[in-house]
Coordinates of C-alpha atoms (C1' of nucleotides) in Angstrom, one line a residue:
Chain A
M1 CA 35.8 -243.6 25.2
R2 CA 34.8 -240.6 26.8
I3 CA 31.3 -240.0 28.6
K4 CA 28.7 -237.8 26.9
R5 CA 28.2 -234.2 27.9
E6 CA 25.1 -234.7 29.1
T7 CA 26.3 -237.5 31.0
D8 CA 28.7 -234.8 32.9
Y9 CA 25.5 -232.4 33.2
A10 CA 23.7 -235.1 34.8
I11 CA 26.2 -235.8 37.3
R12 CA 26.6 -232.3 37.9
C13 CA 23.1 -231.6 38.5
V14 CA 22.6 -234.0 40.7
V15 CA 25.7 -232.9 43.0
H16 CA 23.7 -229.6 42.9
L17 CA 20.8 -231.2 44.3
V18 CA 22.6 -233.0 47.0
R19 CA 24.1 -229.5 48.4
R20 CA 20.6 -228.5 48.6
P21 CA 19.1 -231.0 50.8
G22 CA 15.1 -230.9 51.3
E23 CA 14.9 -227.8 49.0
V24 CA 13.2 -227.9 45.5
A25 CA 15.3 -226.5 42.8
S26 CA 13.7 -224.9 39.5
I27 CA 15.6 -225.2 36.3
E28 CA 16.6 -221.9 35.7
E29 CA 17.9 -222.2 39.4
I30 CA 20.3 -225.7 38.9
S31 CA 21.0 -224.1 35.0
K32 CA 22.7 -220.9 36.5
G33 CA 24.1 -223.1 39.0
I34 CA 26.2 -225.6 36.8
L35 CA 26.4 -223.4 33.8
V36 CA 24.1 -225.6 31.5
P37 CA 21.8 -224.1 28.9
K38 CA 18.2 -224.1 30.5
K39 CA 16.3 -226.2 27.9
F40 CA 19.0 -229.0 27.4
L41 CA 19.1 -229.4 31.4
A42 CA 15.0 -229.8 31.3
K43 CA 15.3 -232.8 29.0
I44 CA 18.3 -234.2 31.3
L45 CA 15.9 -233.6 34.4
Q46 CA 13.2 -235.8 32.7
K47 CA 15.6 -238.8 32.2
L48 CA 16.7 -238.2 35.8
A49 CA 12.9 -238.0 37.2
G50 CA 12.3 -241.0 34.8
A51 CA 14.6 -243.2 36.4
G52 CA 13.4 -242.1 39.7
I53 CA 16.4 -240.5 40.8
V54 CA 15.2 -237.1 41.1
K55 CA 11.1 -236.2 41.8
S56 CA 9.5 -233.5 39.7
H57 CA 7.0 -230.9 40.9
R58 CA 5.0 -229.0 38.5
G59 CA 3.5 -225.6 38.6
A60 CA 4.7 -222.5 40.1
K61 CA 7.2 -222.9 43.0
G62 CA 7.9 -226.1 41.1
G63 CA 11.0 -227.6 40.4
F64 CA 13.3 -231.0 41.2
E65 CA 14.7 -232.4 44.7
L66 CA 16.3 -235.9 45.1
A67 CA 14.0 -238.9 45.4
R68 CA 16.2 -240.6 48.0
D69 CA 19.5 -240.3 50.2
P70 CA 22.6 -239.0 48.3
A71 CA 24.2 -242.1 49.3
L72 CA 21.9 -244.7 48.1
I73 CA 22.7 -243.1 43.9
N74 CA 25.5 -244.1 42.5
F75 CA 27.2 -243.2 39.4
L76 CA 25.9 -246.4 37.3
D77 CA 22.1 -244.8 37.9
I78 CA 23.4 -241.8 36.4
M79 CA 25.0 -244.0 33.6
E80 CA 22.1 -246.0 33.1
A81 CA 19.7 -242.9 32.5
I82 CA 21.6 -241.3 30.1
Q83 CA 24.1 -243.8 28.7
P84 CA 23.8 -247.2 29.3
V85 CA 27.4 -249.1 29.6
E86 CA 27.3 -251.2 26.7
M87 CA 30.8 -251.7 25.5
N88 CA 30.4 -254.3 23.0
I89 CA 29.1 -254.0 19.3
C90 CA 29.7 -257.6 18.4
A91 CA 26.8 -258.4 20.9
M92 CA 24.7 -256.4 19.1
D93 CA 25.3 -258.4 15.3
D94 CA 24.5 -262.0 16.4
R95 CA 24.7 -262.7 12.5
L96 CA 28.0 -261.4 12.2
C97 CA 28.8 -263.3 16.0
S98 CA 27.8 -266.6 15.0
L99 CA 29.5 -267.0 11.7
S100 CA 32.8 -265.4 12.3
N101 CA 35.2 -267.3 14.9
A102 CA 36.6 -263.7 15.6
C103 CA 33.7 -263.2 17.7
A104 CA 35.6 -265.8 20.8
V105 CA 35.8 -261.8 21.6
H106 CA 32.3 -261.4 22.9
P107 CA 32.6 -263.3 26.2
V108 CA 35.2 -260.7 27.1
W109 CA 33.4 -257.9 25.9
V110 CA 30.6 -258.6 28.6
E111 CA 33.1 -259.3 30.7
V112 CA 34.8 -255.9 30.7
R113 CA 31.1 -254.4 31.1
E114 CA 30.4 -256.1 34.3
E115 CA 33.5 -255.0 35.5
V116 CA 32.8 -251.0 34.4
R117 CA 29.2 -251.3 35.7
A118 CA 30.8 -252.3 39.0
I119 CA 33.1 -249.7 39.2
L120 CA 30.5 -247.3 38.6
A121 CA 28.1 -248.7 41.3
I122 CA 30.4 -248.6 44.2
R123 CA 30.3 -244.7 43.8
N124 CA 27.9 -243.0 45.3
F125 CA 26.6 -239.2 46.0
A126 CA 27.0 -239.5 49.9
R127 CA 30.8 -237.7 49.6
F128 CA 29.2 -234.6 48.2
R129 CA 27.0 -233.7 51.3
A130 CA 27.7 -229.9 52.3
G131 CA 30.2 -230.0 55.0
P132 CA 29.6 -230.0 58.5
Chain B
M1 CA 28.8 -245.9 26.6
R2 CA 30.2 -248.0 23.6
I3 CA 33.5 -249.1 22.0
K4 CA 33.7 -248.1 18.2
R5 CA 33.2 -249.9 15.3
E6 CA 37.1 -249.5 14.5
T7 CA 38.1 -250.5 17.7
D8 CA 36.2 -253.8 17.2
Y9 CA 37.8 -253.9 13.7
A10 CA 41.0 -253.4 15.8
I11 CA 40.8 -256.3 18.1
R12 CA 39.4 -259.0 15.2
C13 CA 42.1 -258.0 13.5
V14 CA 44.8 -259.0 16.2
V15 CA 42.6 -262.2 17.1
H16 CA 43.0 -263.1 13.4
L17 CA 46.9 -262.6 13.2
V18 CA 47.0 -264.2 16.7
R19 CA 45.8 -267.5 15.3
R20 CA 48.2 -267.3 12.1
P21 CA 51.6 -267.2 13.9
G22 CA 54.6 -266.4 12.0
E23 CA 52.7 -265.9 9.0
V24 CA 52.7 -262.5 7.2
A25 CA 49.2 -261.8 6.2
S26 CA 47.8 -259.1 3.6
I27 CA 44.9 -256.2 4.4
E28 CA 43.2 -258.5 1.6
E29 CA 43.4 -261.5 3.2
I30 CA 42.6 -260.0 6.6
S31 CA 40.0 -258.2 5.6
K32 CA 38.1 -261.3 4.0
G33 CA 38.5 -263.4 6.9
I34 CA 37.2 -260.4 9.4
L35 CA 34.5 -259.0 7.0
V36 CA 36.0 -255.6 7.5
P37 CA 36.3 -253.1 4.5
K38 CA 39.7 -253.1 3.1
K39 CA 40.2 -249.5 3.1
F40 CA 39.5 -248.8 6.3
L41 CA 41.2 -251.8 8.1
A42 CA 44.4 -250.5 6.0
K43 CA 43.7 -247.3 8.5
I44 CA 43.5 -249.5 11.4
L45 CA 46.2 -251.3 10.6
Q46 CA 48.4 -248.3 10.8
K47 CA 47.4 -247.1 13.9
L48 CA 48.2 -250.6 15.2
A49 CA 51.4 -250.5 13.9
G50 CA 52.3 -247.2 14.6
A51 CA 51.4 -248.2 18.5
G52 CA 54.0 -250.8 17.9
I53 CA 51.3 -253.6 18.2
V54 CA 52.1 -255.3 14.5
K55 CA 54.7 -254.7 12.1
S56 CA 53.9 -253.8 8.6
H57 CA 56.2 -255.4 5.5
R58 CA 56.0 -253.5 2.4
G59 CA 55.9 -254.2 -1.6
A60 CA 54.8 -257.7 -3.3
K61 CA 54.5 -260.2 -0.3
G62 CA 54.4 -257.9 2.5
G63 CA 51.6 -257.6 4.4
F64 CA 51.4 -257.6 8.6
E65 CA 52.6 -260.3 11.4
L66 CA 52.1 -259.2 15.4
A67 CA 55.4 -257.3 16.8
R68 CA 55.2 -259.6 19.9
D69 CA 53.6 -262.4 21.6
P70 CA 50.1 -262.4 21.9
A71 CA 50.1 -262.9 25.8
L72 CA 52.2 -259.1 25.7
I73 CA 49.4 -257.7 23.9
N74 CA 46.4 -256.7 26.1
F75 CA 43.0 -254.9 25.2
L76 CA 43.8 -251.5 26.4
D77 CA 47.0 -251.5 24.1
I78 CA 44.5 -251.8 21.1
M79 CA 42.2 -248.7 23.1
E80 CA 44.9 -246.9 23.7
A81 CA 45.8 -247.0 19.8
I82 CA 42.4 -246.4 18.4
Q83 CA 40.2 -244.4 21.0
P84 CA 42.3 -243.9 24.2
V85 CA 40.1 -244.5 27.6
E86 CA 39.6 -240.5 28.7
M87 CA 36.3 -241.3 30.6
N88 CA 35.8 -237.5 32.0
I89 CA 35.2 -234.3 29.8
C90 CA 35.3 -232.1 33.4
A91 CA 39.5 -233.1 33.2
M92 CA 39.6 -231.1 29.9
D93 CA 37.8 -227.7 30.8
D94 CA 40.0 -226.7 33.7
R95 CA 38.4 -223.3 33.1
L96 CA 35.0 -224.3 34.4
C97 CA 36.6 -227.0 37.2
S98 CA 37.8 -224.4 38.9
L99 CA 34.9 -222.3 39.5
S100 CA 32.1 -224.7 39.8
N101 CA 31.9 -226.3 43.3
A102 CA 30.3 -229.1 40.7
C103 CA 34.1 -230.3 39.9
A104 CA 34.3 -232.1 43.2
V105 CA 33.0 -235.0 40.6
H106 CA 37.0 -234.5 38.6
P107 CA 38.7 -236.9 41.0
V108 CA 36.0 -239.7 41.1
W109 CA 36.4 -239.8 37.1
V110 CA 40.0 -240.0 37.4
E111 CA 39.8 -243.0 39.9
V112 CA 36.9 -244.7 37.8
R113 CA 39.3 -243.8 34.3
E114 CA 42.1 -245.9 36.1
E115 CA 40.1 -248.7 37.3
V116 CA 39.1 -249.0 33.5
R117 CA 42.3 -249.0 32.2
A118 CA 43.3 -252.1 34.5
I119 CA 40.4 -253.6 33.6
L120 CA 41.1 -254.1 30.2
A121 CA 45.0 -254.1 31.0
I122 CA 44.8 -257.7 32.2
R123 CA 43.1 -259.2 29.3
N124 CA 45.8 -260.5 27.1
F125 CA 45.5 -261.9 23.5
A126 CA 46.9 -265.6 24.8
R127 CA 43.4 -266.8 25.1
F128 CA 42.7 -266.5 21.3
R129 CA 46.0 -268.9 20.2
A130 CA 44.8 -271.7 18.1
G131 CA 43.8 -274.9 20.1
P132 CA 46.3 -277.8 19.8
Chain C
dA1 C1' -7.3 -215.8 36.5
dT2 C1' -2.5 -215.5 35.8
dA3 C1' 2.2 -216.2 36.3
dA4 C1' 5.7 -219.3 36.7
dT5 C1' 7.0 -223.7 36.2
dC6 C1' 8.0 -228.6 34.2
dA7 C1' 6.4 -232.2 29.5
dA8 C1' 7.2 -233.5 25.3
dG9 C1' 7.8 -233.9 20.5
dA10 C1' 9.5 -231.7 15.8
dT11 C1' 13.4 -229.7 14.3
dT12 C1' 17.9 -227.9 13.5
dA13 C1' 23.3 -227.2 14.1
dA14 C1' 27.8 -229.1 15.6
dA15 C1' 30.6 -233.2 16.1
dT16 C1' 32.2 -237.2 15.6
dT17 C1' 32.6 -241.8 13.1
dA18 C1' 32.7 -244.5 9.1
dG19 C1' 34.4 -245.3 4.9
dT20 C1' 36.3 -244.0 0.1
dC21 C1' 39.4 -242.2 -3.2
dC22 C1' 43.8 -241.1 -5.3
dT23 C1' 48.1 -240.8 -5.5
dG24 C1' 52.9 -241.8 -3.9
dT25 C1' 56.7 -245.5 -2.1
dT26 C1' 58.5 -250.1 -1.5
dT27 C1' 59.6 -255.0 -2.4
dT28 C1' 59.7 -259.3 -4.9
dG29 C1' 60.4 -261.7 -9.1
dT30 C1' 61.1 -262.2 -13.9
Chain D
dA1 C1' 65.1 -252.6 -15.6
dC2 C1' 60.5 -253.4 -14.9
dA3 C1' 56.3 -254.6 -14.1
dA4 C1' 53.1 -256.4 -10.4
dA5 C1' 51.7 -256.6 -5.6
dA6 C1' 51.6 -254.5 -2.0
dC7 C1' 51.8 -251.0 2.1
dA8 C1' 51.5 -245.2 2.6
dG9 C1' 49.2 -241.3 3.7
dG10 C1' 46.3 -237.3 3.1
dA11 C1' 42.1 -235.6 1.0
dC12 C1' 37.6 -236.3 0.9
dT13 C1' 32.6 -237.9 1.6
dA14 C1' 28.6 -239.7 3.6
dA15 C1' 26.2 -241.5 7.8
dT16 C1' 25.5 -241.0 12.4
dT17 C1' 25.2 -239.3 17.1
dT18 C1' 25.2 -235.6 20.1
dA19 C1' 24.0 -231.4 21.6
dA20 C1' 21.1 -227.8 21.5
dT21 C1' 16.5 -225.1 20.7
dC22 C1' 11.6 -223.9 19.8
dT23 C1' 6.9 -224.2 20.1
dT24 C1' 3.2 -225.9 22.3
dG25 C1' 0.9 -227.7 26.3
dA26 C1' -0.4 -229.1 31.0
dT27 C1' 0.2 -228.2 36.1
dT28 C1' -0.4 -225.4 40.2
dA29 C1' 0.1 -221.7 44.1
dT30 C1' -0.9 -217.5 44.9

DNA sequence: ATAATCAAGATTAAATTAGTCCTGTTTTGT
DNA sequence: ACAAAACAGGACTAATTTAATCTTGATTAT
């Protein structure tokens, strides 16, 4: 079980923005900073903007900045924006779940899912601020 | 982030065996019981056998049984056998990690990975035993 | 106006996951 | 010994997901 490259990119992108507080960074600039293909990064930033994690500015001198304080953005926020924590397939095939006794497993996946979400939620981006 | 179908199958398979203590179940029988394609299930059982979770018996009247008490088999054991918890890509691209300041993220993924493994490890299969 | 920059859908390419096929080996029962 | 009932394991195919690019359009500072 591993995270997608896209999620890794998204997190590195947010870290990049955390380190440039108050600045508006262009896709070009971020792309060079974190070594991610420009067009692919553009898609990721759209998702982050859609989730309210970053704010976009269009037009010349446009770009992106964090939408709120890094302490108020956590790893779960990013995951939700890019690849929600689902865990469990059996939750999605109710027909099978109701017929087969095997789906005593279902509630276990639900618990695990919630605990994984909690683990991600307690990790915020304050730790990545530029040193004093 | 979701588990593979194969992992779901593997867990349902182990639950099936938990419910038939002392029996040797054939692939045919398990396959019908949990509604998983026979040949695919065969591959999964090979992995579970390789991980020492089930014991296989070849030849006529052959089949599979649990290798140990259900209380001593947990969800992490199954994951390790089918799709290890890795989480983190950045751990696997050291070149990038050492060059880019973005990889202050690396240790976070390592922590998350360990905690997810712990969550899976505390869930054993005793709960799926047939009722009294 | 125009150059810089984001928006968004369509498309392609690569990788992973899911599943099948075939051939061989082991074991039980006659 | 031999046939039938299983598992073993590699090669192969199909489906799905992930990764990335292409194209065209909209917005904004100067």
